[in-house]
Short mmCIF file of C-alpha atoms in Angstrom, two decimals:
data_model
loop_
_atom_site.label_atom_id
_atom_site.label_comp_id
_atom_site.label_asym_id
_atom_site.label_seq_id
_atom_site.Cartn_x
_atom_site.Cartn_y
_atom_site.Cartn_z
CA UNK A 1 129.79 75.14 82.18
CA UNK A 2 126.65 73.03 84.15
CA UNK A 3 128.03 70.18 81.71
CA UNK A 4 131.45 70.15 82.61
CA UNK A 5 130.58 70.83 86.59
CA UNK A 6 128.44 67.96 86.73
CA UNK A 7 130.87 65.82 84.46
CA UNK A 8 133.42 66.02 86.70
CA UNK A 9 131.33 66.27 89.91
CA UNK A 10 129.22 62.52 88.61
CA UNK A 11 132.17 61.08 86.83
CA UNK A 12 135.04 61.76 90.25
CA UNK A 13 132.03 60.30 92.39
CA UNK A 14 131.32 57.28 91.00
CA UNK A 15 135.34 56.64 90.41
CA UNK A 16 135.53 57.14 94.24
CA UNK A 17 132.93 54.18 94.80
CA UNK A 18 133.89 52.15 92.34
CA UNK A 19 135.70 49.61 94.75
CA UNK A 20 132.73 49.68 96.76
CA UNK A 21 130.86 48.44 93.63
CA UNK A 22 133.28 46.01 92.68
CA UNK A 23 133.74 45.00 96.16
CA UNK A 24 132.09 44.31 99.57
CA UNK A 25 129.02 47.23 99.51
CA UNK A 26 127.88 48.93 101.94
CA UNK A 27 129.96 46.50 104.09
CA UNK A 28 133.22 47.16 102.42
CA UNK A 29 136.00 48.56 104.81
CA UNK A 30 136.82 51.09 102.62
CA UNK A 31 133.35 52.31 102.91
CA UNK A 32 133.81 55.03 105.04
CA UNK A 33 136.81 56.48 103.40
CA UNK A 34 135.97 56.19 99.99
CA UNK A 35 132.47 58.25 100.61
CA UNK A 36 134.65 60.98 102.40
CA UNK A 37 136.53 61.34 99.45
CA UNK A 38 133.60 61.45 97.34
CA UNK A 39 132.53 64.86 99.01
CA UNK A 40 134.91 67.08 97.48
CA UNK A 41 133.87 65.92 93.80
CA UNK A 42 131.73 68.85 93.51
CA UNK A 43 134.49 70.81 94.83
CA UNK A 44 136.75 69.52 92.01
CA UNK A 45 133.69 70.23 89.86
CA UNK A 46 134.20 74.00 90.64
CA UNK A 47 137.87 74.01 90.36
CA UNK A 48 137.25 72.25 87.03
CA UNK A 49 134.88 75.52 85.98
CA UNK A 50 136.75 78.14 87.15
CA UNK A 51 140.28 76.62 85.26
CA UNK A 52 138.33 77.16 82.33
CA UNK A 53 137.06 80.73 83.12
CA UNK A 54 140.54 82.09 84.69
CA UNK A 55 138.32 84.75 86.81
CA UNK A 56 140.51 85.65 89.49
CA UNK A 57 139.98 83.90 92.59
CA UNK A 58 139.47 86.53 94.69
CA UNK A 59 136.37 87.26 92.85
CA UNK A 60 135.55 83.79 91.83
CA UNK A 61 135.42 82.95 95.54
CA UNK A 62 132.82 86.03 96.16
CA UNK A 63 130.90 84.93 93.18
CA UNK A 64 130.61 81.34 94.62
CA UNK A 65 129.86 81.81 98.41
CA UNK A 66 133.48 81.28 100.17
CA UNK A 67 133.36 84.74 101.29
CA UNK A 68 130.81 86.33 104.25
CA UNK A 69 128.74 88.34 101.97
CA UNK A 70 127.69 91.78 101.97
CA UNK A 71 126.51 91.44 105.44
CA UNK A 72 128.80 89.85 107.36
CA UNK A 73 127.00 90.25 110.98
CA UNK A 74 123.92 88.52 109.25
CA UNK A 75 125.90 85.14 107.55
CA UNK A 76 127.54 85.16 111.26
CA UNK A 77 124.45 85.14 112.85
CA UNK A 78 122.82 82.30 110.58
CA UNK A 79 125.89 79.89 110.77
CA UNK A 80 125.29 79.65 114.30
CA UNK A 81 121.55 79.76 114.86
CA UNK A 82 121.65 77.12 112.18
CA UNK A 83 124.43 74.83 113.96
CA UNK A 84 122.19 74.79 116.66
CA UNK A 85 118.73 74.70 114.99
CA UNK A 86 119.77 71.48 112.93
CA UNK A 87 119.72 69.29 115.87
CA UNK A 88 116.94 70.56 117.33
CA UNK A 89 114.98 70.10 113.88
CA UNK A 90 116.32 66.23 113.93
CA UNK A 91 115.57 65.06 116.64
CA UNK A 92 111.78 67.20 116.99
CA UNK A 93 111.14 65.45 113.61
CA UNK A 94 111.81 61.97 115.71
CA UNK A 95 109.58 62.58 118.70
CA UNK A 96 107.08 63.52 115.88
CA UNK A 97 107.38 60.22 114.09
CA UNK A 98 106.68 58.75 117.34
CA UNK A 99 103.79 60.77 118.66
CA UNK A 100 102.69 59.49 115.02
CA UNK A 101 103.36 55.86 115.68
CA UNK A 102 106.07 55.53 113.49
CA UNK A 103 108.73 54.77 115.35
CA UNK A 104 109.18 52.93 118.50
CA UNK A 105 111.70 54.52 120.97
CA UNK A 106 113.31 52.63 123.70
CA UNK A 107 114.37 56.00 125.82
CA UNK A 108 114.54 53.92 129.00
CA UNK A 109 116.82 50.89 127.97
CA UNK A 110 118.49 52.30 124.89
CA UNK A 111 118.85 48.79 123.37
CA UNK A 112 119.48 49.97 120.23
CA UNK A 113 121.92 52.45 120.87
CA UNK A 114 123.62 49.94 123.48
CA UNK A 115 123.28 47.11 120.27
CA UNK A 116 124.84 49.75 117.79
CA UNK A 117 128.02 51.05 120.07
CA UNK A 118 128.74 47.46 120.96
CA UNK A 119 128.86 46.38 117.17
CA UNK A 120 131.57 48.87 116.24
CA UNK A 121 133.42 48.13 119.53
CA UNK A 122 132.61 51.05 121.50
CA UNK A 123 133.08 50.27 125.38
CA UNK A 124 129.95 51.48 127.25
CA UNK A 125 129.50 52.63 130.83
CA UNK A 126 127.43 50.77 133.20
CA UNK A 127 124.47 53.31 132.24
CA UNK A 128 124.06 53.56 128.83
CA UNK A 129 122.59 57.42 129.41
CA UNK A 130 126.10 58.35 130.59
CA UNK A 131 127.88 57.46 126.97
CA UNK A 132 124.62 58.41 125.25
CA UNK A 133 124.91 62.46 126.21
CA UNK A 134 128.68 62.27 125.46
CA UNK A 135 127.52 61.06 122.31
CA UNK A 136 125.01 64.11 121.78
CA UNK A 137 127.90 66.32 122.87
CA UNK A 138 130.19 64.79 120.24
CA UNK A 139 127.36 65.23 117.43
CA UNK A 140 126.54 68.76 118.09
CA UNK A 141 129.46 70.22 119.12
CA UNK A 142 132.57 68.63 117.66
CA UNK A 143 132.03 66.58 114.89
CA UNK A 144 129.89 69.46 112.58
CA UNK A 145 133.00 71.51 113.19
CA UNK A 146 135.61 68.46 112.06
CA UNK A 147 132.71 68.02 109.26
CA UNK A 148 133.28 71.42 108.11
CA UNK A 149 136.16 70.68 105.25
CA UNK A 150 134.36 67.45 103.67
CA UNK A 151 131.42 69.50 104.07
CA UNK A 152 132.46 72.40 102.32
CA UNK A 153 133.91 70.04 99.08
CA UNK A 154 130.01 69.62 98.69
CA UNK A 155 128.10 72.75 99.59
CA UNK A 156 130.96 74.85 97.66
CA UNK A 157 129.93 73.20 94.76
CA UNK A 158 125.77 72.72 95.25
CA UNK A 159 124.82 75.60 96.92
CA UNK A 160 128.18 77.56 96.37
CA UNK A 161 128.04 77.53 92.20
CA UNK A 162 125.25 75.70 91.03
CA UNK A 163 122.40 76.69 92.68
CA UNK A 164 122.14 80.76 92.02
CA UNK A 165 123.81 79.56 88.36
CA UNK A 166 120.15 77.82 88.51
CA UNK A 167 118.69 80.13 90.08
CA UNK A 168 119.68 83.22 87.50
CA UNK A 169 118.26 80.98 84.43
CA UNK A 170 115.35 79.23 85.83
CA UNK A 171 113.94 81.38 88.78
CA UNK A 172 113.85 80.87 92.62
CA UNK A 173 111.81 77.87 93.24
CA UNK A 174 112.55 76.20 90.08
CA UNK A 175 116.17 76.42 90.55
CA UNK A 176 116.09 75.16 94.17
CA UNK A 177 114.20 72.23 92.77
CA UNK A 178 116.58 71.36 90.21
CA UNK A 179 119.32 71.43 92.45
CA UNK A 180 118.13 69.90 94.96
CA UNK A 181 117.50 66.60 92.34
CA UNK A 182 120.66 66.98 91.16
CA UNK A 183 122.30 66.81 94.57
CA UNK A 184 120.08 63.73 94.86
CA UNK A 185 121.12 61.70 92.41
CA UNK A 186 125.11 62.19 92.97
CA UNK A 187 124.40 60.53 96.23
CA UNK A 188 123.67 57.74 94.19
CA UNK A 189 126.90 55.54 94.18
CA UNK A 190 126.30 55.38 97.59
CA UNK A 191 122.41 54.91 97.54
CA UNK A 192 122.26 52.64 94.99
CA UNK A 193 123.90 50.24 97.47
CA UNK A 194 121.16 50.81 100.13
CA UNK A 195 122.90 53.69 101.80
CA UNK A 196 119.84 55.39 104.20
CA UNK A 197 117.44 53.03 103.24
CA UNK A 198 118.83 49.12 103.42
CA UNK A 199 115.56 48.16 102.80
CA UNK A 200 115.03 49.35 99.81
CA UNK A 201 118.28 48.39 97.73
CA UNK A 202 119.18 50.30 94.63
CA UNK A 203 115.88 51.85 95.01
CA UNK A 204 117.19 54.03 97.63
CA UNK A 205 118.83 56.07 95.62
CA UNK A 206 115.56 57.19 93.75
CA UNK A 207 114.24 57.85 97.20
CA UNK A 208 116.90 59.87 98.62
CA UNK A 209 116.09 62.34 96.42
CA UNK A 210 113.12 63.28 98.04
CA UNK A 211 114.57 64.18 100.66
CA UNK A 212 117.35 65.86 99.26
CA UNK A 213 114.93 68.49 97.61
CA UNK A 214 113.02 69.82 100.20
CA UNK A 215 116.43 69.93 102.51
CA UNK A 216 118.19 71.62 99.86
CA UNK A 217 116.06 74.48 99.67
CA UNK A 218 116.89 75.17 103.55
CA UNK A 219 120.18 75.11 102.50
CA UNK A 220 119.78 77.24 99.52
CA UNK A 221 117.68 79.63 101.65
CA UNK A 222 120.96 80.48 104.03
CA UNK A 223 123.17 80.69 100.70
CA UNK A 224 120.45 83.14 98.28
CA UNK A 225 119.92 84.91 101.77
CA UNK A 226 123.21 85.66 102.94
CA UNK A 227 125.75 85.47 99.72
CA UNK A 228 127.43 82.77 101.37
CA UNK A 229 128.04 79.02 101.49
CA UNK A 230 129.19 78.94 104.89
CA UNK A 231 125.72 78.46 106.68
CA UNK A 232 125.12 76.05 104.62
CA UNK A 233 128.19 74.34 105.38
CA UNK A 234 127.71 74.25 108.90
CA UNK A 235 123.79 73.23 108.77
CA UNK A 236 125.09 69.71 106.53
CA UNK A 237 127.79 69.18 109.00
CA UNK A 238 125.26 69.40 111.77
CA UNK A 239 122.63 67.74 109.90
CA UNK A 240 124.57 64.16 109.42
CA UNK A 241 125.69 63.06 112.74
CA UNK A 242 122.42 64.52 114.54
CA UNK A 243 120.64 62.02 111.54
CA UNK A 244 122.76 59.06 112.65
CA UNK A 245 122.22 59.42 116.64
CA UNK A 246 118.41 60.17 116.76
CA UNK A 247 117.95 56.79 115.34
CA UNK A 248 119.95 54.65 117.52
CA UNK A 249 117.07 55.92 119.96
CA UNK A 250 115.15 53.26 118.56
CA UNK A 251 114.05 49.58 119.99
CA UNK A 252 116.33 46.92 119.00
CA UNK A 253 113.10 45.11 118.91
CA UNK A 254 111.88 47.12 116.43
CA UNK A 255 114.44 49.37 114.72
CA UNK A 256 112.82 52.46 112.74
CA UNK A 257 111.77 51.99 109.41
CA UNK A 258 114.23 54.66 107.68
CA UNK A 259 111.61 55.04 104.62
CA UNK A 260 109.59 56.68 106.98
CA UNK A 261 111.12 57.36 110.47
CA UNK A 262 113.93 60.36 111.00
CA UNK A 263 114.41 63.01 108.93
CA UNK A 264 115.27 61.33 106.07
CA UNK A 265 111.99 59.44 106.07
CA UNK A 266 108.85 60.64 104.44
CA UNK A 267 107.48 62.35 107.79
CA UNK A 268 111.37 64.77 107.73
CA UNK A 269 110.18 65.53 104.22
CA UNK A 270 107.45 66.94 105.07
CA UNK A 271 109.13 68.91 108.15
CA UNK A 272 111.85 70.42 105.99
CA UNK A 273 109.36 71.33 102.87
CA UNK A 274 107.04 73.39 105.59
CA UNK A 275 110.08 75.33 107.65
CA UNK A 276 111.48 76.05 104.01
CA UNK A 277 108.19 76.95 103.19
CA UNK A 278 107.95 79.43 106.18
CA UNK A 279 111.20 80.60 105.52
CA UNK A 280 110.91 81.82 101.85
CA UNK A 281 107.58 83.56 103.04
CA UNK A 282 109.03 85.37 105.80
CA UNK A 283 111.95 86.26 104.30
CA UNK A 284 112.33 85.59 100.72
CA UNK A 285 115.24 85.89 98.71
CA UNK A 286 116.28 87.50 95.58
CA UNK A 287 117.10 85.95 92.19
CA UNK A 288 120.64 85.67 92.23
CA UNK A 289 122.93 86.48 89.18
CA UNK A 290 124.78 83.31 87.65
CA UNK A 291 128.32 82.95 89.15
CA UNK A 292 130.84 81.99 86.28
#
């Protein structure tokens, strides 16, 4: 069933970006769109499992995290300490790659922020502070919440079916790793193309991966420890547009070098592996049963 999941989840994805491929790249108009559409492959990839199993829904959609969980008040609880821990986590890894020297910041001028809204035609206010906290207001409060559908066509199928399938065969950590590679590389029709890393070309897709492991094990940690994919779901739809702005807080003189800078660089890494780290320790999780 793994084959078949990750047949249609791979094969859907890289059908979405195909016109990217065959077109403009990264610059392509269609850009935007077509990734959207790529994040309910996994989605399909579930839909594709559970045709062939015929377990009815109501308990394929227990088995798979679209339900609360056996303990409701706790997967209520960690959806919303985790919608507003991601942000907080984003942009502490920033002022972090700063303190380290790895970023230069331009908090007083905001000329790359000011550079970035002018490029997509985005009228600004005399002071660029004004539009920049209705931007962080917009990223933390309204857009993880419109995020939650295209969200949920990934995390239903990552952390939703294929991680405690994982999990059940191959134990905790082992399982979490796995996924998180996996997860990874179907970023990759994207990647490949310099998607988070420009610099890097095609080899960006390689390095995504790193930081798709140690983030999917946070994620995986709210799904083993609560039964549910909805934290999860809410900490990606956080996690993306909180990403995006905390760079634009960089120097148009010197924009942040994405390899290492953020928390998709090498220094958020190394943030996510020791909070998951902390996490498991404090309160670790039990080997789920496959689902399906």
């Amino acid at each position: 069933m793994i084959l078949l999941f990750l047949l249609v989840a791979y094969g859907l994805a890289w059908l979405s970006a195909l016109p990217l491929w065959l077109g403009g790249g990264l610059a392509d108009p269609s850009f935007g769109p077509l990734v959207g559409l790529m994040m309910f492959t996994p989605a399909l990839g579930v839909l594709a499992v559970w045709a062939v199993r015929r377990t009815p829904f109501r308990v394929w959609a227990r088995e798979t995290g679209l339900t609360l969980g056996e303990r409701r008040g706790r997967t209520i609880g960690l959806f919303f300490a985790t919608w507003a821990a991601v942000p907080l986590v984003v942009y502490g890894t920033l002022a972090m790659t700063a303190a380290l020297g790895l970023v230069s910041l331009d908090l007083g001028r905001l000329s790359l922020f000011t550079a970035t809204m002018r490029a997509t035609g985005v009228p600004l206010p005399g002071d660029p502070h004004a539009a920049l906290l209705v931007q962080l207001a917009v990223s933390t409060l309204l857009l993880p919440v419109l995020n939650l559908v295209p969200m949920l066509g990934e995390e239903w199928g990552w952390r939703g079916w294929l991680l405690p399938k994982l999990v059940a065969s191959r134990g905790v950590f082992a399982g979490l790793v796995l996924s998180g590679v996996i997860w990874g590389l179907w970023h990759a029709p994207a990647t490949a193309l310099g998607y988070n890393y420009p610099s890097l070309g095609p080899w960006a897709a390689l390095l995504f991966v790193g930081f798709c492991v140690p983030a999917g094990m946070l994620f995986g940690w709210l799904r083993l420890r609560t039964g549910s994919v909805w934290p999860a779901v809410i900490g990606h739809a956080a996690l993306n547009p909180a990403a995006s702005l905390a760079l634009m807080l960089g120097d148009a003189a010197a924009p942040p070098n994405t390899v290492v800078a953020g928390v998709t660089g090498l220094a958020g890494w190394a943030v996510l592996a020791v909070l998951a780290a902390l996490l498991f320790r404090r309160w670790p999780v039990r080997q789920e049963q496959p689902a399906g």
